[in-house]
Amino acid sequence: MSNEVKIALLAVVAIALSIWGIKFIKGKNILTRSNLYYVEYEDALSIQTSSSVVIQGVNVGFVADVKLQKGSEKVLVTLDLNKDLEVPKGTRAEIFANGFMGTKSVRLQFPPVEERQGMLEPGSYLIPGAVGFLGANIPQEELKQYVQIIQDGIKGALDSLNEGLSHGDPNSPINRSLKNLELTLANLQSATSSADRLLASSSGEIKGTLKSLNELSASLASSKAKIGSIINNADKFSGQLNEMDLKKTMTEVDQTLAGLKVTLNKADKALGSVEGMMTDVKAGKGSLGKLLSNDSLYNSIDRLSANADSLTKDIKSRPYRYIPLKGRKRVLKYDKLDAKKQ
């Protein structure tokens, strides 16, 4: 045998062992024959493929497939069971927690031997079911015993508590709290009785008040149209009044603006006249313009002012020269005397 043939055979054996190993890890032994059964669950409780199927703790198969059926909310679970396993009619396939970590498995519950009515053919549907962790891992009788023990313990504790409350120390915190609660309930009952008596004594007044309120409501209901008409008229009058005030105010504003416009026009014309006059003054027109622009007139006025000042001083110092009916000789005489004095 050549080396190539040996290598090819070795490769085929390795591939076959790999396929068998993968299937074995998933829980299926391809070397043994098996049968398929189906279960429809409302809730698969997170069951997964390759989960184990057990009977009385013995592994008899695995979950081959889990899928949601089309057009339905049910989950179809396919169970791959051992070929030599006979499944009687009425068998329940119960999903249970196979440990504290939440791993789920399927447990087959066969009906009692005396109630069996034949066996199921491969491809048949089993009855779905589910049990909790305690129900799956603790036998029913033991579970009843545990529940009975818990009930007895709770009953004993309640009896002890009742005995302590009935014949125990009256100054204990529990007894004092019960007494306070009893007093509170008594006060509440007394207050309720007082309220009942008050309501009974005031029932006539309350009825009269309610009757008056009913009559008032009826009067208001009958006058609803009139009240609505009055409100509408008041609304219209208020609108007209507001409209009249607004029109009057707008008219006054228009008149004020018109007067202000006339005033501004007059002021504009006055400013135009002043501007024209200043232009004439700058151009040397008129007396004021000539006075501002002509130096000779200013000089003449200055000389006239100086001469007037000299004349005034001469009149003050030698008034005799200006006295009427004085002869020329007498004036010259006074002039000579003044010249000597100087």
Coordinates of N, CA, C and O in Angstrom, one line a residue, residues 66 175 331:
V66 N -35.0 23.0 18.6 CA -36.0 23.9 19.2 C -36.3 25.0 18.3 O -35.4 25.7 17.8
N175 N -47.2 44.3 74.4 CA -48.5 44.5 75.1 C -48.8 46.0 75.2 O -50.0 46.4 75.0
V331 N -13.2 184.9 25.0 CA -12.9 183.5 24.9 C -11.4 183.4 24.8 O -10.8 182.5 25.4

